[in-house]
Amino acid sequence: MSVLVNKDTRLVVQGITGSAGSFHTIQCMEYGTNVVAGVTPGKGGQKFQDSVPVFDTVQEAVDKQGANVAAIYVPPPFAADSILEAIDAEIPLIIAITEGIPVRDMAEVKARLSTSNSRLIGPNCPGIITPGECKIGIMPGYIHKPGKVGIVSRSGTLTYEAVWQITSAGHGQSTCIGIGGDPINGTSHLDAVKLFNEDPETEAIILIGEIGGTAEEEAAAFIKEHVNKPCAAFIAGRTAPPGRRMGHAGAIVSGGKGTAEAKVEALLDAGISVAETPSHMAEALFKVWNP
Amino acid sequence: MNVHEYQAKQLFADAGVAVPSGTVAQSVDQIDQALSSFSSDQAVVVKAQIHAGGRGKGTFTNGFKGGVHVVTNLEEAKDKAQNMLGNILVTKQTGEEGKEVGTVYFTEASDIDKEFYLAILMDRATSKPIIIASTEGGVDIEEVAENTPDKIFKVLIDPALGIRPYQARQIAFALGLSGESFKQCVKLVSKLYAFFWSKDCSQVEVNPLVLTPTGDVLALDAKVNFDSNALFRHPDVVSLRDISEEDPKEVEASKFDLNYIALDGNVACMVNGAGLAMATMDIIKHYGGSPANFLDVGGGANEEQVENAFRILVSDDAVKAILVNIFGGIMKCDVIATGIVNAARKLEMKVPLVVRLEGTNVEAGKKILADSGLALEPADSLAEAAEKVVKLAAQS
């Protein structure tokens, strides 16, 4: 078991013929992900890698191939439009990898999402993986191992650190969800924690956050009240200067809000084991979880 | 991206947001021309244009005090402007080195009856634009929010619908306006929102918004930030960028798509991924060191980028040691290792280098580093790497 994606996932890749889209789609296919369609407007009728049909629209990919998850590698000026197209085609799960989408576009997407049944993950994220079953996104597949730890994170490489520490210790992951580093995203820490909490195969949770916003605090409050599974966390950006965006568009301390200290405090208050350094994420989990 | 106050005011004026009229001088010989639109006995505000705040209480390195002056005649205005142009202004936000003033802004001094606060920004919690207004203007709004939260009035805007007239009225009512002033405020708020949205601003702030004794409502100050992700559709905004306001190393890094932020420590770091880059700064601090920068080389950095990254790192004289922390996913460790070795040779790097590689092709990468003959320290974990680099920085 796992959350959101598994061996039954039927993936359509929007922007499949672009350089990032084609490269990562091949990687995902090699991992075993069931890629059933691609979409590039104007290139309908082609075959990607001689096997995957390419369509002009997402609706065709749904109608003809039964696609139920969309991955988006479309460049930032057009990415919001691609998300909206996937929502209109009633794709239940949309994963936007694209980095650099204007905030205004995401505000519009978010408003549309609230009146749909689709879930968006990202944008500006590494994607989602259920080890051994389905990899959607840009993460290196081989560091993962099927197992019982659910990981949710705003950062790609920081997730790989956590995954690698768990795998190196002989354990594995149920599902890893990269929710992305943008100020407006589709799925929050809280949403992911709820999914992991309800998943019987996820025994423990690692939550990786960073400065900016209050998403980590909201997840901590929920964990305090509703989650009995062991949880560990790490927050990046304790040394970040206020008022500067640290790479991710959403990683900024402004007006005294979104500090690492406030997040760590909320996590500790919820009884979560907080790692002092990024090298100690697995260690922090093993303090509260005996697999 | 930030712009100067005079540029923000011009953008406001173009968008139909009421501002006092003003002119600029960018050299001493432009001052007379700039002042010619004012009458000789008119009260004028003279403002040094730098991006940093705290200008009024700042001091110039030539001893001249204050980056904002209200004067009662044009002779005085000219005198103040001459003392500002081309000189370095130090404020609490510029750091000790200060900022050179390349532009002076002259604006008519407005009589003020009341001062308000007005801002529009993107609210992360709701993913909607939010308008914030307060009757307490001209002061630090964060203090108002802290001490008298009931004096902060907020209106959320539905991004699909845009601002509606009743919402602009809510703001004007909250500010206690009536009659002609009320109408002017409603118009100003609506126009300001249209500007915020159409130009992809991440924030606009008017502090203070003023009511004059004659009942006019004016934006006396203007701060505007633009969403850098959206600049591709606003070439007019990009043309307002003032490179001299940015750290030269940050400008250089941006040319190579490197995400670099200068800090004041002595341990430099080069990392792939923003979250890991922040965490690497944190772990340097955790082991007693002080990070010299944030640097994210991205997920698919090539050899040229690695070389340029090193060049920028070593151009900072404060740097005593460098930590490279790469989790190779898509970016393979052997490729990174080759890039590091070539760059270190080419730049004849003198500062000690600690390299921690993990991920795809890590063994091949480590072998390339070991066989290079370069004096670099390998490390197996991030914790070990951080401890090593902090020690090396302290020794050199």
XYZ file of C-alpha atoms in Angstrom:
687
model
C 0.000 0.000 0.000
C 0.990 3.584 -0.478
C -0.621 6.917 -1.140
C -1.693 8.597 -4.394
C 0.357 6.565 -6.911
C 1.046 2.849 -7.350
C 1.385 0.132 -9.998
C -2.124 0.890 -11.293
C -1.259 4.505 -12.080
C -1.753 5.410 -15.755
C 0.399 8.432 -16.446
C 0.071 11.099 -19.110
C 3.080 13.391 -19.492
C 2.358 16.969 -20.607
C 5.390 18.384 -22.385
C 6.662 14.885 -23.204
C 8.609 15.979 -26.289
C 10.529 18.798 -24.554
C 14.067 18.171 -23.336
C 13.239 17.885 -19.622
C 9.989 16.048 -20.290
C 11.502 13.431 -22.584
C 14.598 12.834 -20.447
C 12.663 12.296 -17.237
C 9.876 10.324 -18.894
C 12.440 7.798 -20.135
C 13.867 7.567 -16.597
C 10.384 6.992 -15.183
C 9.598 4.324 -17.800
C 12.850 2.538 -16.956
C 11.799 2.599 -13.300
C 8.590 0.839 -14.250
C 6.068 3.674 -14.279
C 3.144 2.970 -16.584
C 3.324 5.905 -19.014
C 0.225 5.578 -21.215
C 0.295 8.875 -23.106
C 2.058 12.122 -23.809
C 0.666 15.527 -24.738
C 2.331 18.151 -26.897
C -0.055 20.425 -28.812
C 0.678 20.087 -32.523
C 2.521 16.780 -32.196
C -0.527 14.543 -31.871
C -0.141 11.254 -33.763
C 3.552 10.799 -32.983
C 4.909 7.991 -30.811
C 7.297 8.749 -27.974
C 10.126 6.166 -27.773
C 8.210 4.225 -30.451
C 5.677 3.152 -27.851
C 3.832 5.964 -26.085
C 1.128 7.721 -28.138
C 1.368 11.524 -28.191
C -1.855 13.558 -28.304
C -2.694 17.199 -28.923
C -4.904 17.464 -25.839
C -5.129 15.960 -22.366
C -8.775 15.040 -22.994
C -7.707 12.666 -25.780
C -5.180 11.027 -23.455
C -7.974 10.447 -20.957
C -10.526 9.245 -23.525
C -8.241 6.964 -25.518
C -5.695 5.785 -22.968
C -7.492 6.075 -19.636
C -4.846 8.335 -18.141
C -5.529 9.024 -14.440
C -2.435 10.964 -13.393
C -0.758 13.850 -15.240
C 2.863 14.984 -14.936
C 3.719 18.469 -16.193
C 7.149 19.467 -17.543
C 5.853 22.395 -19.593
C 7.982 25.626 -19.437
C 6.862 28.214 -16.832
C 5.045 30.681 -19.139
C 2.653 27.912 -20.258
C 2.621 25.609 -17.225
C -0.453 27.078 -15.504
C -2.410 26.639 -18.727
C -1.362 22.970 -18.799
C -2.514 22.472 -15.215
C -5.889 24.048 -16.048
C -6.205 21.764 -19.074
C -5.574 18.707 -16.877
C -8.169 19.951 -14.359
C -10.723 20.394 -17.151
C -10.016 16.838 -18.349
C -10.887 15.758 -14.782
C -7.542 14.112 -14.105
C -7.694 13.259 -10.389
C -3.978 13.777 -9.665
C -1.773 16.374 -11.352
C 1.945 16.657 -10.624
C 3.595 19.884 -11.757
C 7.387 19.633 -11.838
C 7.947 23.006 -13.559
C 9.927 25.605 -11.604
C 9.323 29.325 -12.048
C 5.559 29.635 -12.591
C 4.352 33.203 -11.822
C 2.538 33.453 -8.478
C -0.429 35.190 -10.128
C -0.908 32.187 -12.446
C -0.850 29.863 -9.449
C -3.424 31.993 -7.609
C -5.745 31.478 -10.594
C -5.005 27.754 -10.743
C -5.639 27.404 -7.021
C -9.022 29.133 -7.351
C -9.972 26.718 -10.158
C -8.738 23.706 -8.170
C -11.086 24.546 -5.318
C -14.082 23.956 -7.596
C -12.730 20.690 -9.035
C -12.073 17.158 -7.835
C -8.426 17.251 -8.898
C -5.473 17.256 -6.551
C -2.351 19.166 -7.569
C 1.126 18.336 -6.284
C 3.768 21.029 -6.767
C 4.677 23.065 -8.704
C 8.459 23.448 -8.435
C 8.794 19.965 -6.969
C 10.677 16.714 -7.593
C 7.417 14.759 -7.908
C 6.135 11.668 -6.136
C 7.399 8.113 -5.826
C 6.037 4.877 -4.415
C 9.237 2.825 -4.406
C 9.155 -0.318 -6.484
C 5.851 0.659 -8.105
C 5.695 4.093 -9.617
C 8.046 7.064 -9.978
C 6.713 10.345 -11.352
C 9.199 13.183 -11.424
C 12.893 13.872 -11.390
C 14.117 12.018 -8.274
C 16.814 9.345 -8.657
C 14.878 6.080 -8.376
C 17.611 3.804 -7.088
C 18.087 5.516 -3.693
C 14.557 4.461 -2.714
C 13.411 1.159 -1.278
C 9.876 -0.097 -0.622
C 9.063 0.293 3.056
C 7.048 1.994 5.766
C 8.231 5.605 6.039
C 6.170 8.352 4.409
C 8.167 11.464 3.526
C 6.795 14.902 2.645
C 9.066 17.781 1.727
C 9.311 21.209 0.080
C 12.842 20.458 -1.112
C 14.051 17.914 -3.671
C 17.632 17.183 -2.695
C 16.809 17.421 0.994
C 14.247 14.657 0.412
C 16.922 12.541 -1.271
C 19.078 13.020 1.864
C 16.280 11.704 4.070
C 15.463 8.848 1.691
C 19.110 7.852 1.479
C 19.507 7.888 5.257
C 16.463 5.627 5.666
C 17.542 3.293 2.876
C 21.139 3.126 4.165
C 19.769 2.115 7.573
C 18.061 -0.848 5.914
C 14.526 0.524 5.811
C 12.325 1.899 3.065
C 9.644 4.383 2.094
C 5.908 3.931 1.516
C 5.573 7.068 -0.627
C 7.650 10.266 -0.906
C 5.788 13.424 -1.842
C 7.637 16.536 -2.966
C 5.162 19.371 -2.456
C 7.464 22.022 -3.919
C 9.154 25.240 -2.903
C 6.649 27.800 -4.210
C 4.522 30.077 -1.995
C 1.315 28.766 -3.586
C 1.153 25.023 -4.071
C -1.522 22.418 -4.588
C -0.870 19.985 -1.752
C 0.369 21.162 1.638
C 2.358 19.455 4.367
C -0.938 19.066 6.206
C -2.639 17.344 3.228
C 0.262 14.906 2.889
C 0.344 14.152 6.607
C -3.401 13.362 6.510
C -2.830 10.927 3.619
C 0.024 9.187 5.432
C -1.969 9.047 8.634
C -4.790 7.186 6.851
C -2.478 4.826 4.951
C -2.203 1.538 6.878
C 1.176 0.720 5.351
C 2.803 3.981 6.406
C 4.133 3.429 9.921
C 6.190 6.572 10.402
C 6.408 10.053 8.868
C 9.239 12.444 8.088
C 8.228 16.037 7.438
C 10.844 18.291 5.836
C 10.162 21.996 5.792
C 11.904 25.284 5.362
C 11.503 28.951 6.216
C 8.517 30.900 4.875
C 4.766 30.611 5.391
C 3.067 28.616 8.126
C 2.416 25.255 6.436
C 4.698 23.356 8.830
C 2.962 24.859 11.849
C -0.441 23.799 10.478
C 0.792 20.236 9.950
C 2.279 20.218 13.466
C -1.044 21.286 14.980
C -2.831 18.439 13.173
C -0.205 15.893 14.215
C -0.528 16.989 17.820
C -4.282 16.312 17.805
C -4.762 13.451 15.378
C -1.613 11.496 14.524
C -0.341 8.611 16.613
C 2.307 7.481 14.139
C 5.893 8.376 15.044
C 6.987 11.587 13.301
C 10.337 13.272 12.726
C 11.036 16.610 11.079
C 13.737 18.914 9.829
C 13.468 22.614 9.037
C 16.002 24.239 6.707
C 16.960 27.893 6.905
C 17.867 28.619 10.527
C 20.755 30.766 9.259
C 18.897 32.442 6.391
C 18.870 36.250 6.572
C 15.385 37.820 6.850
C 13.911 39.390 3.733
C 15.912 37.297 1.246
C 14.421 34.566 -0.908
C 16.606 31.511 -0.479
C 16.392 29.936 -3.926
C 12.842 28.694 -3.557
C 10.282 31.399 -4.261
C 8.493 30.502 -1.024
C 11.558 30.382 1.233
C 11.555 33.823 2.761
C 11.236 35.238 6.249
C 9.258 38.464 5.973
C 7.854 40.696 8.659
C 9.158 38.281 11.308
C 6.902 35.521 9.897
C 7.956 32.078 8.705
C 11.100 31.722 10.818
C 12.766 28.356 11.375
C 12.589 28.926 15.144
C 8.786 29.289 15.115
C 8.424 26.119 13.038
C 10.787 24.060 15.191
C 8.952 25.247 18.280
C 5.579 24.192 16.837
C 6.961 20.795 15.818
C 8.516 20.150 19.227
C 5.280 21.229 20.884
C 3.489 18.557 18.836
C 5.857 15.909 20.177
C 7.688 15.532 16.874
C 11.339 14.468 16.916
C 13.202 17.353 15.261
C 16.590 16.701 13.626
C 19.278 19.217 14.574
C 21.037 18.876 11.223
C 20.117 17.469 7.805
C 22.546 14.605 8.518
C 20.398 13.413 11.391
C 16.909 13.059 9.876
C 16.793 9.242 10.005
C 18.400 9.274 13.436
C 15.677 11.637 14.664
C 13.022 9.242 13.354
C 14.632 6.177 14.934
C 14.490 7.946 18.307
C 10.699 7.663 18.140
C 10.205 4.683 15.815
C 11.369 1.104 16.401
C 10.807 -0.719 13.107
C 12.717 42.581 -8.206
C 12.671 45.998 -6.546
C 12.451 49.445 -8.086
C 13.231 52.926 -6.780
C 10.581 55.108 -5.179
C 10.551 57.545 -8.105
C 10.028 54.647 -10.518
C 7.241 53.209 -8.383
C 5.543 56.632 -8.245
C 5.773 56.933 -12.017
C 4.209 53.483 -12.390
C 1.466 54.527 -9.938
C 0.823 57.718 -11.889
C 0.649 55.743 -15.159
C -1.850 53.388 -13.528
C -4.069 56.253 -12.369
C -3.069 56.073 -8.690
C -2.853 59.607 -7.260
C 0.676 60.640 -6.255
C 2.288 64.053 -5.635
C 4.121 65.319 -8.719
C 7.885 64.970 -8.771
C 11.051 65.138 -10.868
C 14.490 63.528 -10.710
C 18.125 64.535 -11.150
C 20.782 61.954 -11.882
C 23.729 64.365 -11.963
C 24.473 67.749 -10.426
C 23.946 69.548 -13.737
C 20.425 68.096 -14.013
C 19.326 69.650 -10.709
C 18.274 73.075 -12.083
C 16.251 71.481 -14.839
C 14.572 69.119 -12.364
C 13.657 72.001 -10.065
C 12.369 74.238 -12.853
C 8.880 72.746 -12.596
C 8.533 73.963 -8.989
C 7.831 77.586 -8.031
C 10.710 79.302 -6.257
C 9.137 79.547 -2.797
C 7.532 76.120 -2.870
C 8.155 73.550 -0.152
C 9.928 70.565 -1.699
C 10.910 67.123 -0.406
C 14.382 66.014 -1.495
C 14.855 62.251 -1.410
C 17.945 60.151 -2.062
C 16.982 57.150 -4.223
C 18.382 53.863 -2.955
C 16.499 50.598 -2.481
C 17.286 50.314 1.226
C 14.971 51.755 3.850
C 15.835 54.043 6.755
C 16.949 56.827 4.401
C 15.700 59.707 6.544
C 17.848 58.713 9.483
C 20.861 57.717 7.360
C 24.201 59.537 7.133
C 26.397 60.115 4.104
C 30.068 59.123 4.286
C 30.898 62.773 3.477
C 29.299 63.713 6.806
C 26.029 65.050 5.362
C 23.100 63.938 7.472
C 19.793 62.535 6.217
C 18.703 61.060 2.887
C 15.296 62.811 3.043
C 14.850 66.570 3.585
C 11.862 68.885 3.514
C 12.995 72.356 2.414
C 11.139 75.634 1.952
C 12.845 77.007 -1.145
C 14.611 75.798 -4.268
C 18.074 77.079 -3.264
C 17.965 74.827 -0.268
C 16.666 71.937 -2.389
C 19.615 72.335 -4.745
C 22.070 72.434 -1.845
C 20.702 69.222 -0.334
C 20.674 67.431 -3.697
C 24.299 68.396 -4.374
C 25.292 66.854 -1.067
C 23.535 63.604 -1.943
C 24.340 62.920 -5.596
C 27.332 60.671 -6.144
C 27.838 60.217 -2.410
C 27.471 57.130 -0.242
C 24.450 56.895 2.050
C 24.639 54.539 5.022
C 21.349 53.470 6.635
C 20.423 50.711 9.048
C 19.509 48.564 6.033
C 22.508 49.182 3.757
C 25.246 47.770 5.979
C 28.416 49.719 6.761
C 29.486 50.019 3.142
C 26.351 52.033 2.272
C 24.946 52.729 -1.180
C 25.955 55.367 -3.704
C 23.114 57.752 -4.521
C 22.774 58.008 -8.288
C 19.361 59.665 -8.347
C 17.699 62.385 -6.268
C 13.929 62.729 -6.325
C 12.197 66.099 -5.827
C 8.539 66.038 -4.947
C 6.047 68.667 -3.824
C 5.648 68.693 -0.052
C 2.049 67.793 0.778
C 0.152 69.183 3.739
C -1.089 66.253 5.730
C -4.309 65.969 7.657
C -4.202 62.206 8.269
C -1.793 59.361 7.510
C -2.981 55.848 6.605
C -1.379 52.551 5.629
C -2.302 50.605 2.482
C -0.710 47.480 1.032
C -1.568 44.648 -1.334
C 0.237 41.329 -1.315
C -0.273 37.646 -2.041
C -1.569 35.869 1.074
C 0.049 32.450 1.244
C -2.443 30.967 3.668
C -5.408 31.550 1.325
C -3.549 31.745 -2.031
C -5.379 35.012 -2.679
C -4.376 38.651 -2.955
C -5.023 40.517 0.277
C -5.488 44.252 0.796
C -4.302 45.529 4.157
C -5.268 48.972 5.392
C -4.839 50.822 8.659
C -5.671 54.205 10.106
C -2.196 54.090 11.642
C -0.017 55.250 8.750
C 3.524 56.526 8.555
C 4.694 54.168 11.270
C 6.036 50.619 11.412
C 3.006 48.513 10.431
C 4.400 45.385 12.077
C 4.305 47.194 15.404
C 0.711 48.251 14.776
C -0.201 44.630 13.969
C 1.513 43.504 17.161
C 0.174 46.134 19.575
C -3.199 47.148 18.137
C -4.331 44.369 15.767
C -7.873 45.804 15.727
C -6.502 48.773 13.770
C -5.496 46.504 10.868
C -8.232 45.951 8.279
C -7.972 43.173 5.700
C -9.913 42.306 2.543
C -9.261 39.116 0.557
C -9.727 39.306 -3.201
C -10.938 36.373 -5.283
C -8.304 36.053 -8.028
C -10.911 34.958 -10.560
C -13.229 37.909 -9.879
C -10.750 40.657 -9.119
C -11.547 43.554 -6.800
C -15.251 44.440 -6.551
C -16.500 47.970 -5.823
C -17.905 46.990 -2.421
C -14.465 45.792 -1.392
C -12.837 49.113 -2.277
C -15.655 50.799 -0.333
C -14.940 48.577 2.676
C -11.397 49.909 2.735
C -12.483 53.557 2.418
C -15.063 53.099 5.193
C -12.471 51.420 7.407
C -10.222 54.453 6.976
C -13.081 56.677 8.163
C -13.353 58.706 4.955
C -16.411 60.458 3.603
C -17.591 62.663 0.757
C -15.118 63.445 -2.022
C -12.216 61.888 -0.060
C -14.153 58.619 0.164
C -14.659 58.592 -3.611
C -10.981 59.322 -4.230
C -9.939 56.514 -1.903
C -12.256 53.976 -3.576
C -10.780 54.916 -6.931
C -7.209 54.768 -5.639
C -7.672 51.328 -4.058
C -9.284 49.940 -7.243
C -6.555 51.355 -9.476
C -3.829 50.138 -7.139
C -5.251 46.601 -7.200
C -5.457 46.669 -11.006
C -1.795 47.712 -11.064
C -0.790 45.000 -8.550
C -2.491 42.305 -10.598
C -1.638 43.407 -14.135
C 2.049 43.934 -13.368
C 2.511 40.701 -11.373
C 3.559 42.488 -8.202
C 4.405 40.404 -5.191
C 3.771 43.420 -2.983
C 2.799 47.070 -3.189
C 2.982 49.185 -0.072
C 1.856 52.777 0.432
C 3.023 54.113 3.772
C 1.742 56.676 4.222
C -1.372 57.116 2.184
C -2.433 60.647 3.130
C -5.489 62.798 3.382
C -4.667 66.451 2.695
C -6.444 69.393 4.384
C -8.227 70.001 1.071
C -9.609 66.439 1.108
C -7.369 64.816 -1.476
C -6.165 61.236 -0.992
C -2.594 60.657 -2.199
C 0.067 57.924 -2.155
C 2.913 59.798 -0.465
C 5.294 56.838 -0.566
C 5.445 53.825 -2.848
C 7.203 50.507 -2.451
C 6.753 47.917 -5.167
C 8.167 44.402 -5.496
C 7.671 42.331 -8.629
C 7.412 38.548 -8.904
C 10.690 37.637 -10.590
C 9.046 34.542 -12.121
C 6.724 36.822 -14.102
C 9.274 39.299 -15.471
C 9.242 37.535 -18.840
C 5.895 39.208 -19.587
C 6.924 42.673 -18.345
C 9.891 43.992 -20.321
C 8.903 47.516 -19.202
C 9.465 46.478 -15.594
C 12.746 44.723 -16.359
C 14.044 47.962 -17.901
C 13.703 49.598 -14.453
C 16.185 47.207 -12.839
C 19.121 49.040 -11.220
C 22.063 46.624 -11.190
C 24.081 48.968 -8.965
C 21.627 48.201 -6.160
C 22.502 44.507 -6.242
C 25.509 42.619 -4.919
C 27.992 42.334 -7.841
C 28.603 38.663 -7.058
C 24.860 37.997 -7.153
C 24.563 39.781 -10.510
C 27.473 37.735 -11.875
C 25.943 34.478 -10.595
C 22.578 35.242 -12.189
C 24.285 35.397 -15.608
C 25.072 31.697 -15.273
C 21.707 30.682 -13.808
C 23.290 30.190 -10.414
C 21.256 31.055 -7.370
C 23.730 32.905 -5.154
C 23.209 35.088 -2.087
C 26.163 36.761 -0.385
C 26.397 36.437 3.408
C 29.044 37.682 5.801
C 30.740 34.466 7.027
C 33.956 32.797 5.869
C 32.881 29.263 4.887
C 31.699 29.214 1.284
C 29.408 26.471 0.060
C 28.236 25.079 -3.262
C 25.192 22.829 -3.209
C 22.562 21.417 -5.565
C 19.010 22.238 -4.548
C 17.717 25.217 -2.587
C 16.564 23.269 0.474
C 19.817 21.366 0.751
C 21.771 24.603 0.204
C 19.940 26.227 3.125
C 20.458 23.106 5.247
C 24.170 23.148 4.383
C 24.441 26.732 5.666
C 22.679 25.607 8.823
C 25.017 22.676 9.428
C 28.093 24.900 8.944
C 26.689 27.109 11.682
C 25.818 24.053 13.785
C 29.487 23.024 13.852
C 30.631 26.499 14.850
C 31.338 28.065 11.460
C 29.740 30.928 9.601
C 28.426 30.576 6.029
C 29.778 33.034 3.439
C 26.936 32.447 1.011
C 23.929 30.540 -0.208
C 24.587 28.879 -3.554
C 22.260 26.519 -5.372
C 23.740 25.289 -8.641
C 20.465 23.621 -9.609
C 19.560 20.113 -10.590
C 21.412 19.887 -13.881
C 24.536 21.999 -13.466
C 27.226 21.536 -16.096
C 30.989 21.912 -15.890
C 30.924 25.539 -16.984
C 28.473 26.415 -14.217
C 30.583 24.643 -11.605
C 33.639 26.576 -12.767
C 31.814 29.902 -12.660
C 30.399 29.048 -9.263
C 33.909 28.502 -7.905
C 35.136 31.716 -9.509
C 32.393 33.674 -7.741
C 33.017 31.939 -4.417
C 36.773 32.644 -4.398
C 36.253 36.257 -5.499
C 35.017 36.867 -1.935
C 38.172 37.688 0.061
C 36.526 36.678 3.322
C 36.258 33.037 2.213
C 38.688 30.774 4.104
C 37.379 27.365 3.030
C 34.827 25.899 0.632
C 32.364 23.069 1.132
C 30.930 21.331 -1.903
C 27.846 19.298 -1.061
C 26.231 17.480 -3.955
C 23.529 14.860 -3.788
C 23.796 13.458 -7.274
C 20.454 12.375 -8.582
C 19.994 13.308 -12.156
C 23.290 15.156 -11.794
C 25.856 12.342 -11.734
C 28.699 12.429 -9.212
C 31.441 11.597 -11.725
C 30.389 14.539 -13.915
C 30.413 16.846 -10.897
C 33.796 15.514 -9.770
C 35.294 16.191 -13.192
C 33.883 19.712 -13.118
C 35.306 20.355 -9.658
C 38.768 19.078 -10.610
C 38.913 21.066 -13.855
C 37.705 24.246 -12.187
C 40.111 23.898 -9.265
C 43.033 23.454 -11.681
C 42.012 26.297 -13.955
C 41.446 28.753 -11.121
C 44.550 27.580 -9.206
C 42.448 27.527 -6.075
C 44.303 28.255 -2.875
C 41.534 27.912 -0.307
C 40.974 24.472 1.203
C 38.164 22.501 -0.383
C 36.031 19.837 1.289
C 33.930 17.742 -1.058
C 31.021 15.575 -0.085
C 29.430 13.613 -2.899
C 26.549 11.218 -2.581
C 24.240 9.547 -5.047
C 24.504 8.366 -8.649
C 28.026 7.130 -9.619
C 29.443 8.220 -6.274
C 32.371 5.749 -6.319
C 33.512 6.905 -9.757
C 33.241 10.497 -8.557
C 35.312 9.887 -5.460
C 37.983 8.146 -7.535
C 38.256 11.142 -9.881
C 38.769 13.426 -6.869
C 41.351 11.111 -5.283
C 43.298 10.645 -8.529
C 43.378 14.371 -9.292
C 46.352 15.078 -7.061
C 44.554 18.174 -5.813
C 44.620 18.983 -2.109
C 40.960 18.425 -1.507
C 39.376 16.739 1.462
C 36.744 14.127 0.734
C 33.955 13.492 3.239
C 31.393 10.716 3.418
C 28.589 12.455 5.241
C 27.385 16.029 5.350
C 28.075 16.180 9.089
C 31.668 15.056 8.587
C 32.125 17.526 5.722
C 30.784 20.411 7.772
C 33.025 19.616 10.746
C 36.062 19.414 8.464
C 35.407 22.631 6.585
C 34.765 24.621 9.759
C 38.078 23.366 11.203
C 39.958 24.246 8.008
C 38.456 27.727 7.879
C 39.525 28.361 11.472
C 43.088 27.244 10.735
C 43.710 29.290 7.613
